Amino acid sequence: MTGVRFRTALAAIRSFVRVFARQIVGDRVTLFFLVVLPVVVITVIGLTFGSAGSSFDIGYVRTDDDGLPGRLIERLDDADGVGVVAFEDAADLRAAVRRQTVALGLEFADDVDARLAAGEPAITVVAEASAQSAQGALDVVRAAVAAELGPDDAARFAASLTGTSFETAEQVASTVAGALPPLDVAVTDVGEQRDESLSEFALTAPQNLVLFVFINAMAGGAALVRMRRRGVLRRVMAGPVSATDIVLGVTAAWFLVSLMQSALIMAVGAIAFDVSWGDPVGAFLLAVVFAAVGAGAGLLVGAVGGDEDRVSSISPPVGIVLGALGGCMVPLEIFPDAMRTVSRFVPQSWAMTGWERLVFDGEGVSAIVGPLAVLAGFAAVFVGLAVVALHRDLRSG
Amino acid sequence: MSGTDQREHSGAPVPGTAPSLPLLRCDGLVRRFGERTAVDGVSFHISAGETYGLLGPNGAGKTTTISMIAGILRPDGGRVELDGRRVDAHDPEAKRSLGLVPQEIALFDDLSAEENLRFFGSLQGLRGADLRARVAATLELVGLSDRAKDRISEFSGGMQRRANIAVGLLHRPRLLVLDEPTAGVDPQSRNQILESIEQLRAEGMAVLYTTHYMEEAERLCDRVGIIDRGRIVAEGTRRELVAQIGEHDRLVVRADGPLDAFAATVGTLAGVREVHVGTGSIDVVVDDAASTLAAVVDAATSDHVVVTGIEVREPNLEAVFLHLTGTALRDRGD
């Protein structure tokens, strides 16, 4: 390519990028779908279905009893992912439980120790049955109570069996409990290669990145249909640019729009929702290649579509179906085998595989070479078909 | 519009400029769409500063011819040279001398007039202050300066047409190609468009103008090519075309006095072919009405005839088209 030809091609790319950017900025509906909607969906789905349930607060009515109540609250406060909140009275505590400000509440009887010695209920658990976090919190409370009351139960059992006093039996039980070795439980961390914990948005952010980049790129094809129908592209051809320059310009503009949307979702995910996108180089490559896939799909739709309204209306449902097949709605792991096979024919599934390896498995670039290669293939096919169709359209008269 | 102000120089540059090689040369252009031959051996040329009209009904091959000239369509045969360079897919630079105004409003309707001009200007390699200055000047030329920031979709049909023309003019091409630029516009906008083109012509820009409005071709064009069914069936100035079909100018002189004697005197004047005496008038067939008119008035004075009115009737391109194709232009137009 000569210097003049290179400059002309560059001018075409710059011009199309600028004009598409201007069109997007000037269209509130496009901006909404491109920027606002993905962030809103990530937030809503993340908060609803994310892993936030592992962190919750347990409320209790404030008490000066440093016996069992004090020990129990201290144990709960020390537990991972659990916070404790004191309330002045039972009414406040129950209101907080109803509002789900706390996962559940604990009300201690005034004479806890006497009731325990008599084998009577000493602690009332207040819970909102429909609250998703209540069950998990209840398990935590049961475990804490069992840990605190284990020696007491043993003492009560020993006293009734041997006839010694409860106090004596309790002293013996506490001594023995302290001398026993702790239970050794082996734990395997399936995310051990990650150097940080996962945000509750860790799954929804990549899912929606893949889903929305593709849908918006496809729907953006309507703009290309409009340009073709209005004769803008043919008019451009009357200038000192070739059909190849035009295709290059349009492709570059589409690619940059997709890439910018990807960057935006990733930035919002990282900053606002504490999403870790994994290995930076891998994440960059995956975002770039999938943006190329989206751009190619948008170009293809724009190059062969005959009616801009039809393209606008059909693209979102098609994108949603492809996204669902590709694991953007539910994880690929829970797909039946047949559906998993089908999903391999849509680019979204390869993108999701890549993100899962980066985000959840903590892998690097080497682990996503396969998905990257397949996605690059999808992009090449889409762009190639679009170029042929655009060339044919421009030359058809 | 009277035909008396027709420009009659054939392929000549604007007076005062030196003759030059053709700016545009089309040789034997052929274009087929499947079995149909849309353009079948079209040849013509346009000199610098000349306004050339391609006159024909819809479907005659005007737009296809223009598309080949603009490098949008590849000819199946023949060649196009613009400013001495062959226009083809491998040399888009040859098209830098050309500004195209297509028939459709080929603009981004969701962008402003100014933004549209910037887009097309940047594709022409214009940038920075130069681009801004040309955008402003071009919008001024087409009378859209005060609507520069408005979206094209908010424009009336006539304003959209003018914006469409502005894009073609932005880079100051040597040849402006206008494909039916007044189709579907109101009379006021139409006149504004025609005046803009006349101004460009006066400034020395060559213009290729396609239309099926005969009066526009007569008003604007130095030469006209009549295209029908993909072929140019006649070409020349209006007078040359009229002469080809044997039609002549006529002077209808209404007068009081001895009309028989007056008719006899007029019959002896140079350039007069026939004289018919009617009731209160004589009908004079002449080679050129403009050059004969003064002599006819002098003859009336010398024969003591009081002239009460003179009507000049010049055969128009409609008559030429009818003669050449056997159908009226409008019958097959819109």
XYZ file of C-alpha atoms in Angstrom:
731
model
C 0.000 0.000 0.000
C 1.477 3.362 -1.021
C 1.699 6.295 1.351
C -1.271 8.009 -0.232
C -3.376 4.871 -0.142
C -2.419 4.271 3.483
C -3.381 7.812 4.429
C -6.674 7.473 2.586
C -7.475 4.220 4.375
C -6.550 5.830 7.672
C -8.778 8.811 6.902
C -11.647 6.420 6.153
C -11.164 4.595 9.455
C -10.899 7.845 11.394
C -13.962 9.302 9.706
C -16.167 6.280 10.302
C -15.034 5.900 13.907
C -15.770 9.561 14.579
C -19.162 9.523 12.923
C -20.251 6.326 14.710
C -19.095 7.719 18.030
C -21.089 10.863 17.344
C -24.151 8.828 16.445
C -23.910 6.800 19.639
C -23.384 9.818 21.866
C -26.305 11.581 20.224
C -28.721 8.687 20.652
C -29.998 8.204 24.195
C -31.575 4.850 23.429
C -28.303 3.453 22.082
C -26.422 4.880 25.047
C -28.891 3.244 27.417
C -28.481 -0.182 25.843
C -24.747 0.224 25.446
C -23.859 1.587 28.870
C -26.648 1.688 31.419
C -28.477 -1.571 30.848
C -25.452 -3.891 31.173
C -24.424 -2.244 34.449
C -27.960 -2.429 35.823
C -28.338 -6.085 34.855
C -24.968 -6.997 36.337
C -25.940 -5.281 39.568
C -29.406 -6.769 39.848
C -28.424 -10.318 38.959
C -25.276 -10.136 41.036
C -27.136 -8.989 44.123
C -29.936 -11.483 43.609
C -28.068 -14.623 42.677
C -24.494 -13.840 43.590
C -22.549 -15.406 46.444
C -23.354 -12.580 48.846
C -25.267 -15.054 51.092
C -22.015 -16.178 52.689
C -21.733 -12.844 54.477
C -24.452 -11.703 56.910
C -25.191 -10.094 60.238
C -26.852 -11.717 63.251
C -28.763 -9.477 65.635
C -29.268 -9.948 69.400
C -30.909 -8.124 72.256
C -28.222 -6.480 74.295
C -27.444 -8.335 77.566
C -24.986 -7.967 80.449
C -24.848 -11.689 81.002
C -21.205 -12.704 80.445
C -22.089 -16.358 80.792
C -23.363 -18.276 77.804
C -24.844 -15.202 75.990
C -21.561 -13.312 76.158
C -19.519 -16.313 75.035
C -21.936 -17.115 72.225
C -21.902 -13.560 70.837
C -18.122 -13.491 71.003
C -17.911 -16.823 69.148
C -20.308 -15.634 66.452
C -18.419 -12.386 66.030
C -15.219 -14.336 65.494
C -16.774 -16.531 62.784
C -15.804 -15.813 59.138
C -18.376 -13.833 57.201
C -20.563 -13.175 60.226
C -21.168 -9.879 61.962
C -23.164 -9.278 65.139
C -25.425 -6.310 65.778
C -26.810 -5.408 69.232
C -30.379 -4.122 69.654
C -31.832 -2.467 72.752
C -35.013 -4.502 72.865
C -36.790 -7.404 71.228
C -39.117 -5.159 69.220
C -36.220 -3.452 67.453
C -34.558 -6.782 66.793
C -37.706 -8.297 65.283
C -38.261 -5.253 63.090
C -34.724 -5.573 61.780
C -35.268 -9.259 61.041
C -38.478 -8.453 59.151
C -36.644 -5.831 57.087
C -33.825 -8.368 56.598
C -31.317 -5.905 57.917
C -30.005 -8.890 59.852
C -30.220 -12.531 58.798
C -31.800 -13.573 62.105
C -32.032 -12.500 65.721
C -31.206 -14.041 69.149
C -33.223 -13.324 72.296
C -31.712 -14.656 75.524
C -33.827 -15.562 78.585
C -33.008 -13.653 81.799
C -31.947 -16.809 83.614
C -30.091 -18.603 80.890
C -27.885 -20.781 83.080
C -30.756 -21.921 85.327
C -32.844 -22.831 82.306
C -29.944 -24.670 80.753
C -29.384 -26.622 83.973
C -33.075 -27.470 84.011
C -32.979 -28.468 80.361
C -35.435 -25.727 79.388
C -35.277 -23.460 76.304
C -32.996 -20.506 77.072
C -32.483 -18.904 73.638
C -35.162 -17.824 71.157
C -34.132 -17.559 67.494
C -36.119 -14.981 65.504
C -36.053 -15.455 61.715
C -37.831 -14.421 58.529
C -38.605 -17.726 56.868
C -38.433 -16.360 53.310
C -35.012 -14.763 53.773
C -32.372 -16.624 51.760
C -29.641 -15.897 54.286
C -31.645 -17.113 57.308
C -30.856 -20.800 56.842
C -27.153 -20.187 56.553
C -27.211 -17.968 59.617
C -29.179 -20.549 61.568
C -26.566 -23.185 60.769
C -23.865 -20.876 62.045
C -25.801 -20.227 65.277
C -26.437 -23.955 65.831
C -22.771 -24.708 65.391
C -21.794 -21.979 67.831
C -24.340 -23.082 70.406
C -23.206 -26.682 70.091
C -19.620 -25.628 70.588
C -20.483 -23.562 73.650
C -22.898 -26.021 75.221
C -21.045 -29.256 74.440
C -19.293 -29.395 77.885
C -22.556 -28.390 79.616
C -24.437 -31.244 77.924
C -21.678 -33.681 78.850
C -21.721 -32.475 82.477
C -25.494 -32.823 82.690
C -25.234 -36.364 81.259
C -22.400 -37.304 83.666
C -24.205 -35.844 86.688
C -27.372 -37.769 85.990
C -25.432 -40.992 85.421
C -22.986 -40.826 88.352
C -24.947 -38.736 90.880
C -22.184 -36.104 91.197
C -23.175 -32.468 91.222
C -23.669 -30.592 87.920
C -20.997 -28.023 88.896
C -18.377 -30.712 89.502
C -19.245 -32.546 86.335
C -19.066 -29.256 84.358
C -15.552 -28.483 85.670
C -14.388 -31.960 84.623
C -16.055 -31.684 81.202
C -14.499 -28.258 80.537
C -11.033 -29.524 81.476
C -11.370 -32.559 79.246
C -12.711 -30.463 76.338
C -9.690 -28.147 76.579
C -7.267 -31.081 76.535
C -8.765 -32.800 73.496
C -6.984 -32.264 70.166
C -8.975 -30.164 67.701
C -10.838 -31.996 64.984
C -8.643 -32.089 61.911
C -10.624 -31.266 58.773
C -8.865 -31.242 55.378
C -10.021 -28.353 53.164
C -9.368 -28.103 49.432
C -9.734 -24.640 47.901
C -10.937 -25.027 44.320
C -9.866 -21.444 43.612
C -6.472 -21.840 45.170
C -4.736 -20.283 42.154
C -6.619 -17.042 42.729
C -4.859 -14.652 44.992
C -8.076 -12.962 46.084
C -11.638 -13.876 47.011
C -14.449 -13.703 44.457
C -16.965 -10.903 44.340
C -20.645 -11.845 44.185
C -20.559 -10.324 40.660
C -17.722 -12.571 39.520
C -20.010 -14.694 37.368
C -22.642 -12.181 36.289
C -20.149 -9.576 35.089
C -18.456 -11.809 32.464
C -21.813 -13.318 31.516
C -23.278 -9.909 30.835
C -20.137 -8.639 29.178
C -20.396 -11.434 26.634
C -24.158 -11.137 26.324
C -24.380 -7.379 25.823
C -21.340 -6.871 23.628
C -22.761 -9.362 21.174
C -26.352 -8.115 21.318
C -25.392 -4.473 20.925
C -22.992 -5.201 18.094
C -25.686 -7.134 16.259
C -28.326 -4.490 16.855
C -25.820 -1.876 15.705
C -25.942 -3.556 12.314
C -29.132 -1.576 11.761
C -27.021 1.570 11.405
C -25.071 -0.084 8.608
C -28.283 -1.153 6.899
C -29.475 2.470 7.093
C -26.225 3.719 5.581
C -26.533 1.244 2.741
C -30.182 1.979 2.122
C -29.668 5.734 2.087
C -26.779 5.465 -0.344
C -24.226 6.927 2.056
C -21.694 4.160 1.456
C -22.063 4.394 -2.314
C -21.606 8.130 -2.095
C -18.449 7.642 -0.071
C -17.203 5.453 -2.908
C -17.431 8.421 -5.243
C -14.636 10.010 -3.223
C -10.952 9.121 -3.262
C -11.512 5.946 -1.268
C -11.808 2.366 -2.382
C -14.416 -0.177 -1.372
C -11.724 -1.803 0.749
C -11.106 1.481 2.570
C -14.799 1.748 3.331
C -15.026 -1.805 4.629
C -11.907 -1.215 6.728
C -13.356 1.987 8.140
C -16.706 0.479 9.014
C -15.097 -2.632 10.500
C -12.713 -0.615 12.619
C -15.496 1.595 13.878
C -17.650 -1.368 14.799
C -14.739 -3.098 16.497
C -13.871 -0.034 18.554
C -17.470 0.412 19.675
C -17.562 -3.208 20.852
C -14.188 -2.859 22.496
C -15.197 0.314 24.289
C -18.316 -1.328 25.620
C -16.231 -4.256 26.837
C -13.781 -1.892 28.512
C -16.611 0.001 30.148
C -18.268 -3.113 31.567
C -14.925 -4.420 32.773
C -14.019 -1.114 34.390
C -17.393 -0.747 36.086
C -17.210 -4.377 37.204
C -13.756 -3.913 38.674
C -14.301 -0.542 40.301
C -17.911 -0.653 41.444
C -18.423 -4.375 42.005
C -14.936 -5.522 42.950
C -14.851 -8.018 40.099
C -11.459 -9.501 39.378
C -11.151 -10.289 35.670
C -8.170 -12.536 36.240
C -4.876 -12.416 34.410
C -4.701 -8.917 32.827
C -3.112 -10.065 29.578
C -5.571 -12.912 29.219
C -8.508 -10.634 30.017
C -7.294 -8.066 27.492
C -6.870 -10.643 24.754
C -10.222 -12.251 25.462
C -12.004 -8.890 25.457
C -10.309 -7.836 22.213
C -11.020 -11.066 20.379
C -14.616 -11.200 21.525
C -15.084 -7.549 20.524
C -13.897 -8.613 17.079
C -16.472 -11.416 17.105
C -19.215 -8.944 18.045
C -18.040 -6.454 15.425
C -18.018 -9.174 12.801
C -21.534 -10.272 13.709
C -22.770 -6.679 13.573
C -21.092 -6.104 10.235
C -22.537 -9.266 8.792
C -26.043 -8.406 9.918
C -25.606 -4.873 8.587
C -24.204 -6.073 5.284
C -26.945 -8.577 4.492
C -29.920 -7.029 6.298
C -32.509 -5.464 4.080
C -34.482 -3.497 6.620
C -33.054 -1.576 9.543
C -36.158 -1.881 11.728
C -36.190 -5.630 11.285
C -32.508 -5.856 12.184
C -33.104 -3.722 15.292
C -35.993 -5.842 16.453
C -34.605 -9.279 15.645
C -31.065 -8.823 16.924
C -31.803 -8.661 20.688
C -33.842 -11.898 20.871
C -31.338 -13.694 18.649
C -28.503 -12.391 20.820
C -30.302 -13.495 23.979
C -30.885 -17.012 22.640
C -27.268 -17.320 21.540
C -26.193 -15.901 24.899
C -28.314 -18.442 26.763
C -26.837 -21.235 24.670
C -23.390 -19.865 25.383
C -23.723 -19.870 29.157
C -24.572 -16.210 29.684
C -27.717 -17.000 31.652
C -26.713 -20.113 33.582
C -23.263 -21.658 33.888
C -22.255 -24.112 31.178
C -21.511 -26.728 33.859
C -25.170 -27.361 34.528
C -26.036 -27.846 30.849
C -27.016 -31.378 29.811
C -24.421 -33.041 27.603
C -26.412 -32.483 24.405
C -26.814 -28.780 25.108
C -23.161 -28.464 25.952
C -22.356 -29.903 22.547
C -24.724 -27.433 20.868
C -23.264 -24.564 22.842
C -19.871 -25.166 21.264
C -21.300 -23.794 18.020
C -21.927 -20.354 19.445
C -19.036 -17.990 20.185
C -20.456 -16.997 23.546
C -19.728 -20.423 25.023
C -16.047 -20.125 24.086
C -15.892 -16.664 25.564
C -17.516 -17.887 28.785
C -15.100 -20.791 28.958
C -12.273 -18.308 28.654
C -13.659 -16.043 31.364
C -14.316 -18.961 33.709
C -10.714 -20.073 33.351
C -9.440 -16.565 33.998
C -11.839 -15.475 36.731
C -12.725 -18.656 38.607
C -9.751 -20.894 37.970
C -7.190 -18.114 38.199
C -5.506 -19.389 35.037
C -3.354 -17.359 32.647
C -3.156 -16.827 28.886
C -1.951 -20.355 28.212
C -5.238 -21.766 29.506
C -7.352 -19.741 27.107
C -5.381 -20.224 23.908
C -8.005 -22.675 22.658
C -11.019 -20.420 23.271
C -9.075 -17.455 21.824
C -8.286 -19.401 18.664
C -11.879 -20.509 18.193
C -13.167 -16.978 18.811
C -10.652 -15.584 16.328
C -12.018 -18.105 13.840
C -15.576 -16.930 14.472
C -14.466 -13.307 14.009
C -12.659 -14.106 10.780
C -15.673 -15.920 9.344
C -18.107 -13.159 10.315
C -15.893 -10.341 9.039
C -15.015 -12.261 5.881
C -18.644 -12.912 4.993
C -19.529 -9.295 5.784
C -16.732 -7.973 3.569
C -17.900 -10.096 0.659
C -21.505 -8.986 1.152
C -20.535 -5.315 1.503
C -18.338 -5.405 -1.580
C -21.160 -6.989 -3.535
C -23.627 -4.419 -2.271
C -21.378 -1.474 -3.058
C -20.726 -2.736 -6.557
C -24.272 -3.767 -7.342
C -25.381 -0.306 -8.345
C -37.955 30.354 -18.932
C -37.285 31.712 -22.407
C -34.737 30.030 -24.539
C -33.179 33.321 -25.530
C -30.580 33.187 -22.766
C -29.274 29.813 -23.759
C -25.508 29.390 -23.757
C -24.593 28.376 -27.226
C -20.885 27.656 -27.061
C -20.175 24.028 -27.750
C -17.861 22.380 -25.242
C -16.143 25.705 -24.709
C -14.648 26.885 -21.475
C -15.932 29.957 -19.713
C -15.148 33.066 -21.754
C -11.732 34.410 -20.957
C -10.219 31.039 -20.127
C -8.009 29.063 -22.446
C -9.398 26.007 -24.261
C -8.349 22.781 -22.607
C -8.517 19.035 -22.935
C -11.786 17.468 -21.837
C -12.086 17.288 -18.066
C -14.261 14.211 -18.354
C -14.163 11.743 -21.195
C -16.480 8.748 -21.419
C -15.737 6.307 -24.222
C -18.142 3.527 -25.104
C -19.452 2.877 -21.618
C -21.400 -0.345 -21.274
C -23.055 -1.744 -18.178
C -25.292 -4.764 -17.944
C -27.439 -6.019 -15.101
C -28.079 -9.646 -15.907
C -29.736 -9.826 -19.275
C -30.565 -6.141 -19.316
C -28.137 -3.658 -20.830
C -28.640 -0.463 -18.852
C -25.951 1.547 -20.638
C -24.992 0.658 -24.153
C -21.959 2.418 -25.576
C -22.334 5.866 -24.071
C -19.661 8.350 -25.111
C -19.399 12.045 -24.380
C -16.996 14.559 -22.950
C -17.165 17.615 -20.760
C -14.681 20.465 -20.875
C -13.568 22.519 -17.927
C -16.196 25.092 -17.031
C -18.852 23.478 -19.185
C -22.301 22.446 -18.024
C -23.433 19.274 -19.713
C -26.942 17.935 -19.372
C -27.836 14.288 -19.615
C -31.496 14.420 -20.501
C -33.698 11.380 -20.492
C -36.620 9.679 -18.815
C -36.356 7.510 -15.721
C -34.673 4.238 -16.549
C -32.828 5.665 -19.534
C -29.416 4.928 -17.992
C -28.516 8.313 -16.524
C -27.805 7.163 -12.979
C -25.938 4.066 -14.134
C -23.754 6.254 -16.352
C -23.055 8.576 -13.442
C -22.258 5.647 -11.164
C -19.598 4.503 -13.630
C -18.171 8.004 -13.892
C -17.996 8.232 -10.086
C -16.251 4.861 -9.831
C -19.129 3.266 -7.945
C -19.906 0.811 -10.714
C -17.346 -0.924 -12.867
C -18.165 -0.608 -16.562
C -18.553 -3.859 -18.470
C -17.058 -2.033 -21.393
C -15.513 1.321 -22.235
C -13.595 3.688 -20.003
C -13.892 6.877 -18.023
C -11.107 9.441 -17.797
C -11.302 12.248 -15.318
C -8.759 15.008 -15.499
C -6.552 12.779 -17.641
C -6.628 9.794 -15.257
C -8.590 6.634 -15.789
C -11.227 6.076 -13.128
C -11.090 2.522 -11.823
C -11.089 0.592 -8.592
C -7.309 0.607 -8.381
C -6.908 4.362 -8.602
C -9.486 6.056 -6.409
C -7.293 9.157 -6.366
C -8.614 9.968 -9.845
C -11.945 10.760 -8.213
C -10.547 13.633 -6.165
C -11.616 16.022 -8.944
C -15.202 14.863 -8.756
C -18.069 15.833 -6.492
C -21.151 13.634 -6.589
C -24.653 14.684 -5.651
C -26.731 11.521 -5.859
C -30.432 11.459 -6.449
C -31.205 10.122 -2.971
C -30.425 12.111 0.177
C -27.250 10.196 0.945
C -26.610 11.723 4.364
C -26.672 10.639 7.997
C -30.087 11.891 9.004
C -29.291 11.620 12.706
C -26.347 13.983 12.391
C -26.337 17.715 11.736
C -25.569 19.272 8.378
C -22.225 20.410 9.734
C -21.346 16.926 11.028
C -22.256 15.375 7.711
C -20.010 17.805 5.869
C -17.183 17.131 8.296
C -17.500 13.407 7.705
C -17.386 13.640 3.936
C -14.754 16.362 4.074
C -12.455 14.247 6.194
C -12.772 11.424 3.655
C -11.536 13.901 1.073
C -8.489 14.510 3.227
C -9.617 17.882 4.586
C -8.730 18.566 8.198
C -8.558 21.213 10.878
C -9.095 24.855 10.064
C -9.323 24.191 6.343
C -12.155 21.734 6.872
C -13.988 24.099 9.215
C -13.651 26.986 6.786
C -14.901 24.946 3.851
C -17.825 23.595 5.811
C -18.872 27.109 6.746
C -18.414 28.456 3.214
C -20.311 25.587 1.624
C -23.221 25.858 4.026
C -23.298 29.562 3.228
C -23.372 28.817 -0.495
C -26.400 26.551 -0.203
C -28.142 28.820 2.277
C -27.969 26.554 5.308
C -25.616 28.487 7.577
C -28.311 29.184 10.112
C -29.286 25.508 10.258
C -25.764 24.091 10.407
C -26.262 22.513 13.824
C -29.668 21.019 13.070
C -30.093 17.376 12.265
C -30.814 16.443 8.674
C -33.976 14.662 9.838
C -35.311 18.024 11.002
C -34.860 19.610 7.565
C -37.550 20.100 4.947
C -37.193 18.152 1.707
C -35.709 21.166 -0.075
C -33.205 21.812 2.692
C -32.157 18.174 2.651
C -31.543 18.494 -1.091
C -29.384 21.549 -0.517
C -27.406 19.763 2.196
C -27.007 16.887 -0.232
C -25.548 19.280 -2.796
C -23.296 20.884 -0.200
C -21.513 17.583 0.386
C -20.702 17.338 -3.318
C -19.294 20.865 -3.341
C -17.306 20.739 -0.124
C -13.912 19.833 -1.542
C -14.319 22.217 -4.506
C -14.242 19.588 -7.232
C -13.450 20.479 -10.821
C -16.456 18.466 -11.956
C -19.728 18.451 -10.074
C -22.066 15.597 -10.960
C -25.685 16.168 -10.041
C -28.170 13.353 -10.464
C -31.676 14.818 -10.644
C -31.020 17.251 -7.791
C -34.445 18.860 -7.943
C -36.511 15.692 -7.898
C -39.416 16.094 -5.535
C -38.622 19.551 -4.178
C -40.870 22.568 -3.873
C -40.584 25.386 -6.469
C -38.792 27.743 -4.097
C -36.100 25.246 -3.169
C -35.846 24.169 -6.769
C -35.125 27.697 -7.867
C -32.606 28.095 -5.055
C -30.835 24.943 -6.214
C -30.762 26.068 -9.829
C -29.392 29.469 -8.832
C -26.636 27.781 -6.823
C -25.674 25.733 -9.863
C -25.692 28.819 -12.070
C -23.376 30.478 -9.589
C -20.998 27.517 -9.688
C -21.101 27.543 -13.468
C -20.265 31.243 -13.450
C -17.291 30.471 -11.192
C -15.995 28.020 -13.793
C -16.934 24.676 -12.286
C -17.786 21.974 -14.815
C -21.158 20.389 -14.178
C -22.717 17.146 -15.331
C -26.417 17.478 -14.749
C -28.948 14.730 -15.237
C -32.610 15.493 -15.325
C -35.837 14.635 -16.990
C -36.982 18.241 -16.616
C -36.446 19.735 -20.048
C -36.682 23.326 -18.809
C -33.860 22.757 -16.319
C -31.605 21.414 -19.027
C -32.423 24.411 -21.235
C -31.776 26.842 -18.422
C -28.492 25.409 -17.184
C -26.735 23.446 -19.854
C -24.243 24.472 -22.510
C -24.709 21.147 -24.210
C -27.172 18.362 -23.821
C -26.923 14.643 -24.463
C -30.273 12.992 -24.949
C -30.155 9.471 -23.551
C -32.768 6.855 -24.254
C -32.671 3.136 -23.496
C -29.017 3.324 -22.552
C -27.834 5.131 -25.672
C -27.109 8.760 -26.402
C -29.376 9.438 -29.349
C -28.388 13.069 -29.933
C -25.945 15.571 -28.520
C -25.202 19.234 -28.928
C -26.349 22.694 -27.992
C -30.053 23.281 -27.912
C -29.798 25.062 -31.258
C -27.797 22.229 -32.794
C -30.312 19.684 -31.579
C -33.205 21.716 -32.874
C -31.472 22.099 -36.215
C -30.948 18.339 -36.366
C -34.692 17.750 -36.371
C -35.472 20.597 -38.785
C -37.329 22.768 -36.311
C -36.873 26.586 -36.415
C -37.541 29.658 -34.309
C -40.743 31.575 -34.971
C -41.631 35.246 -34.506
C -45.325 36.039 -34.150
C -45.700 39.806 -34.806
C -49.071 41.379 -33.894
C -49.496 44.618 -35.779
C -51.906 47.201 -37.293
C -51.446 48.405 -40.885
C -50.689 46.934 -44.310
C -49.707 43.440 -43.188
C -49.340 41.981 -46.709
C -46.700 44.574 -47.650
C -45.037 44.143 -44.280
C -44.930 40.363 -44.791
C -43.372 40.811 -48.218
C -40.641 43.056 -46.794
C -39.926 40.651 -43.944
C -39.703 37.789 -46.438
C -36.686 39.436 -48.038
C -34.707 39.694 -44.786
C -31.679 37.488 -44.210
C -32.371 34.435 -42.063
C -36.082 34.451 -42.760
C -37.366 31.146 -44.124
C -41.133 31.617 -44.356
C -43.747 34.289 -43.644
C -47.476 33.638 -43.130
C -50.050 36.423 -42.843
C -52.780 35.890 -40.279
C -55.539 38.013 -38.734
C -53.798 40.978 -37.141
C -50.423 39.260 -37.156
C -47.725 37.695 -39.266
C -45.959 34.413 -38.448
C -42.255 34.474 -39.388
C -40.118 31.277 -39.499
C -36.459 32.230 -38.956
C -33.085 30.590 -38.421
C -32.369 32.602 -35.291
C -35.056 34.709 -33.647
C -32.656 36.817 -31.624
C -30.612 38.003 -34.604
C -33.637 38.611 -36.851
C -35.839 40.432 -34.387
C -34.325 43.924 -34.836
C -34.560 43.739 -38.639
C -38.236 42.767 -38.429
C -38.986 45.752 -36.178
C -37.126 48.066 -38.626
C -39.181 46.655 -41.515
C -42.392 47.415 -39.643
C -41.313 51.013 -39.134
C -40.422 51.483 -42.794
C -43.730 49.902 -43.923
C -45.753 52.142 -41.545
C -46.964 49.170 -39.532
C -47.640 49.639 -35.816
C -46.349 46.652 -33.897
C -48.534 45.869 -30.865
C -46.703 42.777 -29.726
C -43.998 40.260 -30.621
C -43.821 36.660 -29.378
C -40.652 34.627 -29.816
C -41.252 30.888 -30.090
C -38.183 28.686 -29.954
C -38.428 24.935 -30.418
C -37.474 23.275 -27.143
C -35.783 20.067 -26.090
C -39.149 18.491 -25.437
C -39.814 18.727 -29.159
C -36.382 17.315 -29.899
C -36.917 14.405 -27.535
C -40.332 13.725 -28.995
C -38.884 13.763 -32.473
C -35.964 11.489 -31.635
C -37.685 8.918 -29.468
C -41.282 9.098 -30.577
C -42.494 9.732 -27.018
C -42.843 12.788 -24.853
C -40.244 13.089 -22.095
C -42.878 13.374 -19.376
C -44.785 10.330 -20.639
C -41.913 8.166 -19.507
C -40.673 10.353 -16.737
C -42.293 10.766 -13.363
